[in-house]
GROMACS .gro file of C-alpha atoms in nm:
model
  484
    1MET     CA    1  -0.335  -0.120  -1.837
    2LEU     CA    2   0.043  -0.035  -1.888
    3LYS     CA    3   0.288   0.100  -1.727
    4ARG     CA    4   0.495   0.356  -1.878
    5VAL     CA    5   0.888   0.230  -1.902
    6ARG     CA    6   1.084   0.481  -1.732
    7SER     CA    7   1.327   0.717  -1.974
    8GLN     CA    8   1.635   0.526  -1.902
    9SER     CA    9   1.550   0.233  -2.093
   10ALA     CA   10   1.753   0.201  -2.455
   11HIS     CA   11   1.428   0.173  -2.673
   12SER     CA   12   1.140   0.422  -2.786
   13VAL     CA   13   0.887   0.216  -2.637
   14LEU     CA   14   0.696   0.466  -2.350
   15CYS     CA   15   0.450   0.145  -2.221
   16CYS     CA   16   0.404  -0.222  -2.168
   17PRO     CA   17   0.143  -0.391  -2.048
   18ILE     CA   18   0.100  -0.486  -1.683
   19GLY     CA   19   0.082  -0.857  -1.633
   20VAL     CA   20  -0.221  -1.067  -1.581
   21THR     CA   21  -0.260  -1.399  -1.533
   22LEU     CA   22  -0.517  -1.657  -1.771
   23PHE     CA   23  -0.751  -1.784  -1.536
   24PRO     CA   24  -0.842  -1.656  -1.173
   25THR     CA   25  -0.638  -1.857  -0.890
   26PRO     CA   26  -0.836  -2.046  -0.619
   27PHE     CA   27  -0.861  -1.860  -0.348
   28PRO     CA   28  -1.072  -1.939   0.019
   29ARG     CA   29  -1.421  -1.784   0.059
   30ALA     CA   30  -1.395  -1.823   0.422
   31GLN     CA   31  -1.044  -1.616   0.420
   32PHE     CA   32  -1.147  -1.361   0.178
   33ASP     CA   33  -1.430  -1.298   0.364
   34GLN     CA   34  -1.188  -1.258   0.671
   35ALA     CA   35  -0.996  -1.038   0.504
   36LEU     CA   36  -1.296  -0.790   0.402
   37LYS     CA   37  -1.381  -0.794   0.773
   38LEU     CA   38  -1.064  -0.735   0.935
   39GLN     CA   39  -1.022  -0.406   0.740
   40SER     CA   40  -1.206  -0.197   0.955
   41ILE     CA   41  -1.014  -0.304   1.245
   42TYR     CA   42  -0.650  -0.232   1.096
   43ASN     CA   43  -0.802   0.098   0.971
   44GLU     CA   44  -0.875   0.200   1.352
   45LEU     CA   45  -0.565   0.077   1.472
   46TYR     CA   46  -0.343   0.274   1.261
   47CYS     CA   47  -0.558   0.585   1.214
   48ALA     CA   48  -0.496   0.535   1.631
   49MET     CA   49  -0.135   0.518   1.617
   50THR     CA   50  -0.132   0.800   1.375
   51GLU     CA   51  -0.276   0.985   1.657
   52ASP     CA   52   0.034   0.920   1.877
   53GLU     CA   53   0.338   1.076   1.850
   54HIS     CA   54   0.557   0.927   2.162
   55TRP     CA   55   0.451   0.575   2.063
   56ILE     CA   56   0.528   0.645   1.645
   57GLN     CA   57   0.935   0.799   1.775
   58THR     CA   58   0.973   0.552   2.003
   59THR     CA   59   0.915   0.249   1.777
   60LEU     CA   60   1.139   0.470   1.521
   61GLN     CA   61   1.382   0.629   1.773
   62GLU     CA   62   1.659   0.369   1.637
   63ILE     CA   63   1.632   0.329   1.274
   64LEU     CA   64   1.625   0.734   1.233
   65HIS     CA   65   2.017   0.714   1.208
   66VAL     CA   66   2.062   0.453   0.943
   67ASN     CA   67   1.748   0.514   0.745
   68PRO     CA   68   1.750   0.775   0.577
   69LEU     CA   69   1.378   0.786   0.409
   70ALA     CA   70   1.250   0.797   0.788
   71ALA     CA   71   1.495   1.047   0.903
   72ALA     CA   72   1.328   1.274   0.605
   73LEU     CA   73   1.034   1.268   0.738
   74TRP     CA   74   1.120   1.305   1.111
   75GLU     CA   75   1.314   1.582   1.052
   76ILE     CA   76   1.011   1.720   0.841
   77HIS     CA   77   0.762   1.659   1.133
   78GLN     CA   78   1.024   1.871   1.378
   79ASP     CA   79   1.043   2.131   1.088
   80VAL     CA   80   0.645   2.150   1.082
   81LYS     CA   81   0.619   2.203   1.474
   82ARG     CA   82   0.883   2.443   1.489
   83VAL     CA   83   0.690   2.658   1.196
   84GLY     CA   84   0.397   2.687   1.386
   85GLY     CA   85   0.195   2.316   1.356
   86TYR     CA   86  -0.040   2.135   1.161
   87THR     CA   87  -0.323   2.348   1.106
   88GLN     CA   88  -0.576   2.047   0.939
   89ASN     CA   89  -0.728   1.823   1.249
   90ILE     CA   90  -0.906   1.587   0.988
   91SER     CA   91  -0.692   1.364   0.830
   92CYS     CA   92  -0.764   1.125   0.498
   93GLY     CA   93  -0.616   0.711   0.443
   94ILE     CA   94  -0.603   0.497   0.169
   95PHE     CA   95  -0.472   0.175   0.364
   96ARG     CA   96  -0.361  -0.212   0.195
   97SER     CA   97  -0.367  -0.477   0.418
   98ASP     CA   98  -0.152  -0.783   0.255
   99TYR     CA   99  -0.203  -1.112   0.292
  100MET     CA  100  -0.096  -1.484   0.172
  101LEU     CA  101  -0.196  -1.804   0.299
  102GLN     CA  102  -0.032  -2.000   0.544
  103GLY     CA  103  -0.048  -2.384   0.495
  104ASP     CA  104   0.092  -2.707   0.663
  105GLY     CA  105   0.399  -2.684   0.510
  106THR     CA  106   0.333  -2.901   0.183
  107SER     CA  107   0.419  -2.693  -0.148
  108LYS     CA  108   0.003  -2.768  -0.233
  109LEU     CA  109  -0.389  -2.764  -0.116
  110ALA     CA  110  -0.385  -2.994   0.129
  111ILE     CA  111  -0.664  -3.267   0.052
  112ASP     CA  112  -0.781  -3.556   0.279
  113PRO     CA  113  -0.809  -3.882   0.011
  114ALA     CA  114  -1.035  -4.014   0.319
  115ASP     CA  115  -1.299  -3.758   0.208
  116GLY     CA  116  -1.136  -3.518   0.042
  117SER     CA  117  -1.216  -3.210   0.222
  118ILE     CA  118  -0.961  -2.908   0.175
  119SER     CA  119  -0.734  -2.813   0.439
  120ILE     CA  120  -0.799  -2.496   0.491
  121PRO     CA  121  -0.460  -2.263   0.486
  122GLN     CA  122  -0.430  -1.933   0.744
  123LEU     CA  123  -0.476  -1.585   0.676
  124LYS     CA  124  -0.110  -1.448   0.767
  125GLN     CA  125  -0.092  -1.040   0.668
  126VAL     CA  126   0.226  -0.987   0.457
  127GLU     CA  127   0.260  -0.595   0.547
  128PHE     CA  128   0.046  -0.328   0.560
  129ASN     CA  129   0.082   0.029   0.290
  130THR     CA  130  -0.038   0.336   0.433
  131PHE     CA  131   0.070   0.563   0.127
  132SER     CA  132   0.046   0.559  -0.184
  133CYS     CA  133  -0.118   0.215  -0.222
  134ALA     CA  134  -0.052   0.123  -0.611
  135GLY     CA  135  -0.254  -0.103  -0.852
  136ALA     CA  136  -0.678  -0.066  -0.755
  137SER     CA  137  -0.737   0.057  -1.082
  138HIS     CA  138  -0.482  -0.256  -1.274
  139ALA     CA  139  -0.658  -0.449  -1.013
  140GLN     CA  140  -1.075  -0.371  -1.052
  141LYS     CA  141  -0.990  -0.392  -1.455
  142THR     CA  142  -0.813  -0.749  -1.376
  143VAL     CA  143  -1.159  -0.870  -1.231
  144ASP     CA  144  -1.348  -0.738  -1.514
  145MET     CA  145  -1.154  -0.894  -1.751
  146HIS     CA  146  -1.234  -1.266  -1.622
  147ARG     CA  147  -1.551  -1.186  -1.586
  148HIS     CA  148  -1.575  -1.110  -1.919
  149PHE     CA  149  -1.431  -1.421  -2.044
  150THR     CA  150  -1.626  -1.628  -1.863
  151ARG     CA  151  -1.934  -1.388  -1.956
  152THR     CA  152  -1.840  -1.490  -2.366
  153GLY     CA  153  -1.773  -1.864  -2.262
  154ALA     CA  154  -1.358  -1.810  -2.338
  155TYR     CA  155  -1.259  -2.043  -2.062
  156ASN     CA  156  -1.490  -2.322  -2.134
  157SER     CA  157  -1.318  -2.268  -2.475
  158LEU     CA  158  -1.018  -2.404  -2.333
  159THR     CA  159  -1.147  -2.636  -2.074
  160ASN     CA  160  -1.360  -2.827  -2.343
  161GLY     CA  161  -1.673  -2.700  -2.157
  162ASN     CA  162  -1.535  -2.844  -1.832
  163SER     CA  163  -1.450  -2.532  -1.660
  164PRO     CA  164  -1.492  -2.459  -1.337
  165VAL     CA  165  -1.466  -2.066  -1.330
  166GLY     CA  166  -1.812  -1.884  -1.279
  167LEU     CA  167  -1.939  -1.528  -1.225
  168ALA     CA  168  -2.065  -1.588  -0.841
  169ALA     CA  169  -1.711  -1.723  -0.737
  170LEU     CA  170  -1.547  -1.406  -0.907
  171PRO     CA  171  -1.577  -1.147  -0.636
  172GLU     CA  172  -1.701  -0.735  -0.809
  173ASN     CA  173  -1.443  -0.504  -0.736
  174ASN     CA  174  -1.497  -0.114  -0.708
  175ASN     CA  175  -1.168   0.009  -0.660
  176ILE     CA  176  -1.175   0.299  -0.840
  177GLN     CA  177  -1.509   0.418  -0.716
  178SER     CA  178  -1.462   0.354  -0.295
  179LEU     CA  179  -1.103   0.553  -0.339
  180ALA     CA  180  -1.281   0.855  -0.550
  181ALA     CA  181  -1.570   0.816  -0.282
  182CYS     CA  182  -1.329   0.855  -0.040
  183LEU     CA  183  -1.146   1.170  -0.154
  184ALA     CA  184  -1.488   1.334  -0.256
  185GLY     CA  185  -1.565   1.252   0.088
  186ALA     CA  186  -1.281   1.434   0.221
  187HIS     CA  187  -1.339   1.706  -0.032
  188THR     CA  188  -1.717   1.769   0.114
  189LEU     CA  189  -1.561   1.754   0.460
  190TYR     CA  190  -1.359   2.069   0.374
  191GLY     CA  191  -1.650   2.267   0.251
  192GLN     CA  192  -1.591   2.617   0.082
  193ALA     CA  193  -1.284   2.790  -0.022
  194LYS     CA  194  -1.171   2.999   0.286
  195SER     CA  195  -0.945   3.209   0.119
  196LYS     CA  196  -1.069   3.549   0.014
  197VAL     CA  197  -0.833   3.540  -0.333
  198ALA     CA  198  -1.007   3.186  -0.456
  199ALA     CA  199  -1.390   3.066  -0.587
  200GLU     CA  200  -1.346   2.754  -0.615
  201THR     CA  201  -1.169   2.405  -0.471
  202ALA     CA  202  -0.988   2.115  -0.557
  203VAL     CA  203  -0.845   1.765  -0.510
  204LEU     CA  204  -0.480   1.774  -0.563
  205LEU     CA  205  -0.253   1.451  -0.719
  206LEU     CA  206   0.066   1.459  -0.653
  207VAL     CA  207   0.284   1.220  -0.870
  208GLN     CA  208   0.627   1.109  -0.947
  209PRO     CA  209   0.784   1.285  -1.280
  210GLN     CA  210   0.865   1.059  -1.531
  211ASN     CA  211   0.550   0.831  -1.327
  212PHE     CA  212   0.516   0.437  -1.492
  213ASN     CA  213   0.176   0.471  -1.239
  214ILE     CA  214  -0.015   0.673  -1.453
  215ALA     CA  215  -0.262   0.409  -1.606
  216ASP     CA  216  -0.354   0.320  -1.233
  217GLU     CA  217  -0.382   0.698  -1.130
  218ARG     CA  218  -0.569   0.871  -1.408
  219PRO     CA  219  -0.923   0.610  -1.395
  220VAL     CA  220  -0.895   0.745  -1.003
  221GLU     CA  221  -0.832   1.118  -1.133
  222TYR     CA  222  -1.141   1.093  -1.411
  223ALA     CA  223  -1.375   0.921  -1.142
  224LEU     CA  224  -1.345   1.248  -0.869
  225TRP     CA  225  -1.407   1.466  -1.246
  226ASN     CA  226  -1.709   1.204  -1.287
  227GLN     CA  227  -1.944   1.208  -0.985
  228ALA     CA  228  -2.267   1.312  -0.915
  229SER     CA  229  -2.143   1.675  -0.834
  230PRO     CA  230  -1.744   1.663  -1.019
  231VAL     CA  231  -1.481   1.717  -0.773
  232PRO     CA  232  -1.232   1.929  -0.982
  233ALA     CA  233  -0.901   1.744  -0.974
  234TYR     CA  234  -0.519   1.838  -1.082
  235ARG     CA  235  -0.211   1.610  -1.090
  236VAL     CA  236   0.126   1.867  -0.971
  237GLU     CA  237   0.486   1.702  -1.001
  238TRP     CA  238   0.649   1.689  -0.693
  239GLY     CA  239   0.982   1.903  -0.594
  240ASP     CA  240   0.986   2.213  -0.847
  241ASN     CA  241   0.665   2.204  -0.973
  242LEU     CA  242   0.473   2.175  -0.661
  243LEU     CA  243   0.640   2.497  -0.470
  244GLU     CA  244   0.624   2.684  -0.812
  245HIS     CA  245   0.236   2.642  -0.873
  246THR     CA  246   0.124   2.640  -0.487
  247SER     CA  247   0.148   2.888  -0.225
  248LEU     CA  248   0.009   2.954   0.104
  249SER     CA  249  -0.225   3.211   0.203
  250LYS     CA  250  -0.144   3.434   0.532
  251THR     CA  251  -0.469   3.154   0.664
  252LYS     CA  252  -0.287   2.878   0.541
  253GLU     CA  253  -0.496   2.814   0.258
  254LEU     CA  254  -0.287   2.598  -0.024
  255LEU     CA  255  -0.351   2.741  -0.378
  256PHE     CA  256  -0.296   2.594  -0.705
  257HIS     CA  257  -0.177   2.841  -0.990
  258PRO     CA  258  -0.251   2.641  -1.261
  259PRO     CA  259   0.019   2.718  -1.568
  260TRP     CA  260  -0.254   2.678  -1.828
  261LEU     CA  261  -0.532   2.906  -1.701
  262GLN     CA  262  -0.466   3.265  -1.813
  263SER     CA  263  -0.708   3.342  -1.492
  264GLN     CA  264  -0.508   3.544  -1.155
  265VAL     CA  265  -0.736   3.329  -0.973
  266PRO     CA  266  -0.627   3.065  -0.787
  267ILE     CA  267  -0.801   2.739  -0.715
  268GLU     CA  268  -0.759   2.649  -0.354
  269ILE     CA  269  -0.675   2.302  -0.242
  270SER     CA  270  -0.933   2.112  -0.026
  271VAL     CA  271  -0.759   1.729  -0.064
  272VAL     CA  272  -0.387   1.649  -0.164
  273TYR     CA  273  -0.343   1.302  -0.236
  274LEU     CA  274  -0.012   1.186  -0.213
  275ARG     CA  275   0.150   0.946  -0.444
  276ALA     CA  276   0.478   1.106  -0.481
  277GLY     CA  277   0.735   1.126  -0.186
  278TYR     CA  278   0.789   0.795  -0.055
  279GLU     CA  279   1.173   0.764  -0.213
  280ALA     CA  280   1.422   0.932  -0.001
  281ASP     CA  281   1.589   1.081  -0.292
  282GLU     CA  282   1.227   1.279  -0.349
  283TYR     CA  283   1.390   1.491   0.031
  284ASP     CA  284   1.613   1.691  -0.159
  285HIS     CA  285   1.650   2.018   0.018
  286VAL     CA  286   1.338   2.179  -0.279
  287GLY     CA  287   1.102   1.798  -0.139
  288LYS     CA  288   1.171   1.857   0.241
  289MET     CA  289   1.033   2.228   0.140
  290ALA     CA  290   0.757   2.139  -0.086
  291ARG     CA  291   0.658   1.912   0.209
  292VAL     CA  292   0.646   2.138   0.442
  293ARG     CA  293   0.416   2.319   0.286
  294LEU     CA  294   0.138   2.040   0.235
  295GLU     CA  295   0.185   1.986   0.587
  296THR     CA  296   0.147   2.303   0.693
  297SER     CA  297  -0.159   2.379   0.505
  298ARG     CA  298  -0.526   2.341   0.542
  299ALA     CA  299  -0.601   2.110   0.296
  300ILE     CA  300  -0.681   1.741   0.424
  301LYS     CA  301  -0.375   1.487   0.348
  302CYS     CA  302  -0.406   1.231   0.217
  303PRO     CA  303  -0.241   1.053   0.422
  304SER     CA  304  -0.035   1.279   0.627
  305LEU     CA  305   0.286   1.258   0.747
  306LEU     CA  306   0.315   1.094   1.069
  307ALA     CA  307   0.067   0.816   0.910
  308GLN     CA  308   0.301   0.777   0.616
  309ILE     CA  309   0.609   0.692   0.877
  310LEU     CA  310   0.365   0.420   0.994
  311THR     CA  311   0.435   0.223   0.652
  312PHE     CA  312   0.789   0.154   0.768
  313LYS     CA  313   0.787  -0.209   0.844
  314LYS     CA  314   0.972  -0.118   1.189
  315VAL     CA  315   0.646  -0.065   1.263
  316GLN     CA  316   0.488  -0.376   1.142
  317GLN     CA  317   0.732  -0.568   1.371
  318ALA     CA  318   0.641  -0.344   1.681
  319LEU     CA  319   0.330  -0.450   1.669
  320THR     CA  320   0.427  -0.790   1.689
  321GLU     CA  321   0.537  -0.732   2.007
  322PRO     CA  322   0.325  -0.763   2.330
  323GLY     CA  323   0.097  -0.529   2.453
  324SER     CA  324   0.155  -0.268   2.151
  325VAL     CA  325  -0.164  -0.392   1.973
  326GLU     CA  326  -0.351  -0.328   2.295
  327ARG     CA  327  -0.282  -0.020   2.319
  328PHE     CA  328  -0.505   0.126   2.009
  329LEU     CA  329  -0.775  -0.194   2.013
  330SER     CA  330  -1.006  -0.366   2.267
  331PRO     CA  331  -0.882  -0.661   2.345
  332ASN     CA  332  -1.112  -0.889   2.120
  333LYS     CA  333  -0.994  -0.690   1.806
  334ALA     CA  334  -0.659  -0.707   1.921
  335ALA     CA  335  -0.679  -1.087   1.954
  336LYS     CA  336  -0.805  -1.056   1.573
  337ILE     CA  337  -0.542  -0.882   1.462
  338ARG     CA  338  -0.261  -1.053   1.594
  339LYS     CA  339  -0.403  -1.386   1.467
  340THR     CA  340  -0.322  -1.297   1.121
  341PHE     CA  341   0.076  -1.201   1.277
  342VAL     CA  342   0.369  -1.402   1.118
  343PRO     CA  343   0.666  -1.420   1.364
  344MET     CA  344   0.920  -1.087   1.299
  345TYR     CA  345   1.217  -0.957   1.477
  346PRO     CA  346   1.422  -0.670   1.528
  347LEU     CA  347   1.832  -0.716   1.420
  348ASP     CA  348   1.897  -0.409   1.668
  349GLU     CA  349   2.101  -0.487   1.954
  350SER     CA  350   1.825  -0.622   2.209
  351GLN     CA  351   1.818  -0.983   2.326
  352ALA     CA  352   1.528  -1.058   2.017
  353GLY     CA  353   1.760  -0.862   1.815
  354LEU     CA  354   2.118  -1.062   1.914
  355GLN     CA  355   1.880  -1.389   1.842
  356ALA     CA  356   1.742  -1.289   1.523
  357ARG     CA  357   2.097  -1.191   1.403
  358ASN     CA  358   2.233  -1.532   1.474
  359TRP     CA  359   1.956  -1.689   1.286
  360ALA     CA  360   1.981  -1.436   0.984
  361THR     CA  361   2.344  -1.529   0.933
  362ASP     CA  362   2.296  -1.923   0.961
  363SER     CA  363   2.256  -1.997   0.593
  364ASP     CA  364   2.039  -2.318   0.744
  365VAL     CA  365   1.847  -2.127   0.944
  366ALA     CA  366   1.788  -1.827   0.736
  367ARG     CA  367   1.617  -2.027   0.431
  368ASN     CA  368   1.294  -2.006   0.650
  369TYR     CA  369   1.290  -1.623   0.699
  370VAL     CA  370   1.286  -1.284   0.486
  371LEU     CA  371   1.486  -0.958   0.553
  372LYS     CA  372   1.288  -0.664   0.521
  373PRO     CA  373   1.411  -0.295   0.470
  374SER     CA  374   1.115   0.000   0.555
  375LEU     CA  375   1.136   0.070   0.125
  376GLU     CA  376   0.863   0.094  -0.089
  377GLY     CA  377   0.822  -0.004  -0.474
  378GLY     CA  378   0.874  -0.347  -0.370
  379GLY     CA  379   1.185  -0.580  -0.532
  380HIS     CA  380   1.388  -0.468  -0.157
  381ASN     CA  381   1.320  -0.780   0.031
  382VAL     CA  382   1.630  -1.053   0.079
  383TYR     CA  383   1.504  -1.404   0.098
  384GLY     CA  384   1.648  -1.738   0.238
  385ALA     CA  385   2.010  -1.822   0.182
  386ASN     CA  386   2.054  -1.500   0.018
  387ILE     CA  387   2.017  -1.329   0.362
  388PRO     CA  388   2.380  -1.405   0.572
  389ASP     CA  389   2.539  -1.277   0.191
  390PHE     CA  390   2.356  -0.970   0.249
  391LEU     CA  391   2.399  -0.878   0.565
  392ALA     CA  392   2.785  -0.931   0.534
  393SER     CA  393   2.798  -0.665   0.254
  394VAL     CA  394   2.642  -0.466   0.558
  395ALA     CA  395   2.786  -0.257   0.838
  396ARG     CA  396   2.654  -0.433   1.160
  397SER     CA  397   2.534  -0.055   1.310
  398ALA     CA  398   2.316  -0.052   0.989
  399TRP     CA  399   2.126  -0.386   1.082
  400CYS     CA  400   1.836  -0.211   1.234
  401ALA     CA  401   1.750  -0.099   0.930
  402TYR     CA  402   1.563  -0.431   0.874
  403ILE     CA  403   1.340  -0.660   1.023
  404LEU     CA  404   1.341  -1.074   1.011
  405MET     CA  405   1.006  -1.217   0.936
  406GLU     CA  406   0.920  -1.579   0.895
  407ARG     CA  407   0.812  -1.697   0.569
  408ILE     CA  408   0.489  -1.748   0.443
  409HIS     CA  409   0.443  -2.101   0.291
  410SER     CA  410   0.143  -2.091   0.070
  411PRO     CA  411  -0.067  -2.373  -0.113
  412ALA     CA  412   0.041  -2.336  -0.466
  413VAL     CA  413  -0.206  -2.439  -0.692
  414TYR     CA  414  -0.173  -2.462  -1.109
  415ASN     CA  415  -0.193  -2.097  -1.394
  416VAL     CA  416  -0.084  -1.918  -1.662
  417LEU     CA  417   0.061  -1.584  -1.624
  418MET     CA  418   0.097  -1.300  -1.843
  419SER     CA  419   0.370  -1.082  -1.860
  420PRO     CA  420   0.574  -0.813  -2.085
  421GLN     CA  421   0.915  -1.121  -2.030
  422GLY     CA  422   0.651  -1.365  -2.191
  423ILE     CA  423   0.391  -1.623  -2.158
  424GLY     CA  424   0.430  -1.887  -1.840
  425SER     CA  425   0.264  -2.208  -1.682
  426GLY     CA  426   0.306  -2.383  -1.355
  427PRO     CA  427   0.264  -2.355  -1.006
  428VAL     CA  428   0.163  -2.016  -0.845
  429VAL     CA  429   0.111  -1.876  -0.524
  430SER     CA  430  -0.116  -1.594  -0.485
  431GLU     CA  431  -0.095  -1.214  -0.249
  432LEU     CA  432  -0.452  -1.063  -0.112
  433GLY     CA  433  -0.465  -0.705  -0.031
  434VAL     CA  434  -0.785  -0.535   0.115
  435ILE     CA  435  -0.820  -0.181   0.069
  436GLY     CA  436  -0.953   0.031   0.346
  437THR     CA  437  -1.055   0.380   0.358
  438CYS     CA  438  -1.116   0.633   0.603
  439ILE     CA  439  -1.133   1.017   0.703
  440TRP     CA  440  -1.074   1.063   1.107
  441LYS     CA  441  -1.060   1.415   1.307
  442LYS     CA  442  -0.781   1.450   1.566
  443THR     CA  443  -0.914   1.511   1.930
  444THR     CA  444  -0.809   1.590   2.257
  445GLU     CA  445  -0.852   1.204   2.339
  446GLY     CA  446  -0.690   1.034   2.011
  447SER     CA  447  -0.892   0.996   1.715
  448GLU     CA  448  -1.256   1.029   1.607
  449PHE     CA  449  -1.357   0.824   1.278
  450LEU     CA  450  -1.585   1.021   1.013
  451SER     CA  451  -1.585   0.733   0.755
  452ASN     CA  452  -1.430   0.372   0.812
  453THR     CA  453  -1.492   0.177   0.490
  454VAL     CA  454  -1.409  -0.210   0.318
  455ALA     CA  455  -1.329  -0.014  -0.047
  456GLY     CA  456  -1.219  -0.326  -0.234
  457TRP     CA  457  -0.924  -0.522  -0.279
  458SER     CA  458  -0.639  -0.644  -0.459
  459TYR     CA  459  -0.475  -0.994  -0.588
  460LYS     CA  460  -0.173  -1.085  -0.730
  461THR     CA  461   0.011  -1.407  -0.823
  462LYS     CA  462   0.367  -1.524  -0.921
  463HIS     CA  463   0.565  -1.857  -1.002
  464THR     CA  464   0.644  -2.040  -0.662
  465ASP     CA  465   0.997  -2.005  -0.768
  466VAL     CA  466   0.991  -1.660  -0.819
  467ASP     CA  467   1.017  -1.476  -0.443
  468ASP     CA  468   0.927  -1.132  -0.477
  469MET     CA  469   0.541  -1.090  -0.586
  470SER     CA  470   0.601  -0.722  -0.723
  471VAL     CA  471   0.411  -0.654  -1.070
  472VAL     CA  472   0.664  -0.267  -1.064
  473LYS     CA  473   0.931  -0.460  -1.081
  474GLY     CA  474   0.785  -0.835  -1.393
  475TYR     CA  475   0.770  -1.068  -1.113
  476GLY     CA  476   0.382  -1.114  -1.002
  477CYS     CA  477   0.092  -1.060  -1.203
  478PHE     CA  478  -0.297  -0.904  -1.119
  479ASP     CA  479  -0.516  -1.153  -1.069
  480THR     CA  480  -0.858  -1.251  -0.969
  481PRO     CA  481  -0.957  -1.503  -0.676
  482LEU     CA  482  -1.159  -1.788  -0.756
  483LEU     CA  483  -1.356  -1.854  -0.435
  484TYR     CA  484  -1.424  -2.142  -0.337
   0.00000   0.00000   0.00000
């Protein structure tokens, strides 16, 4: 479990360990099971949204002039339509829905002194990710570590034989195999090579140069090769390398020309798994050309361009508005989804947006909110009392790029966190991420599921005096839920 250190760092160490907790952190079993059951419904929701271009455009129209990434992706979408449109009607998704527990306003688990019963907090969604969901491999390795400590009795030695940790309370995690199975399933659906010049097919992993997430990506790549029927998988860096080592046939097959092979026979790409292309600066002229090539090809994309666009926080906020979820789901399923929502507001010039602007600029009221931009990678949110000063530094015309979300007040427990910054103990709160995989086909009536699976989960924990949960930024640690 390593994170590659960016080359700008002023030392020669190439990797550092990912932060983990010493002990598993308690999490109610009922809410864990609830989150798992909800994922197939969330998959259904986001797949249906992906095929509703009108709803997407209406939802994001206002932020296109203030969000460079949204503008770039929408421009590419228009370019694809201008040059002939999308060739492949099958899409693949690896999604993650993140949750925290909403307590009763106290800073700890509420226990009734009369009978010792625990007041169970409610499951509330933090965000939904549709693109390059990182951490799945690290999450599985962390569970393996905690289960190993439990088997060997390490926790008994640390607690004088009174450890509450048992294997039955530590859920198993098979993220790596599940993600590989999804990609392998899409590879199988693609079928044999269709180009006259290619003899075989493969999955293409699209990654960033100097990629700090390589240790999280490689296990999925290796798991593809380790399938009962091995699925070839190759890595290509975003940008110039992608354009140099791929081409489109006349019939839109995406052909990969491995630089290390002497043969002139290309490999036809069945599935493109994108782990790059989520930052605005990746979409210069070369980046846009590369994405248009991918999107116009016959390769199955994981995810598609429109599915990526749905990861924006503006979409999450729009779903809280009356009728939005119900546009895509049955009333029963929509009600289950809505129970996980917390209040979210636009910062535009609508009536709700103007009210939210008043709250966000009032230092006392703002303490109960989080300001969220539509950026990936963690560490971009602005919390509580810092919101008014931050907004004062941003042109009011750009405020619509943010959404205001009510803070989730999770009950705290005690744990020890181990990170590259050191070891610290004290009160902590956790975040559960549930991973879903799905493959669907676009139809004249919307979308048709070919697979819809709850693939696994991740669990992260941070100190209560730290706002951001980002493991990448060094704030949070990977963890395992101790179910009770």
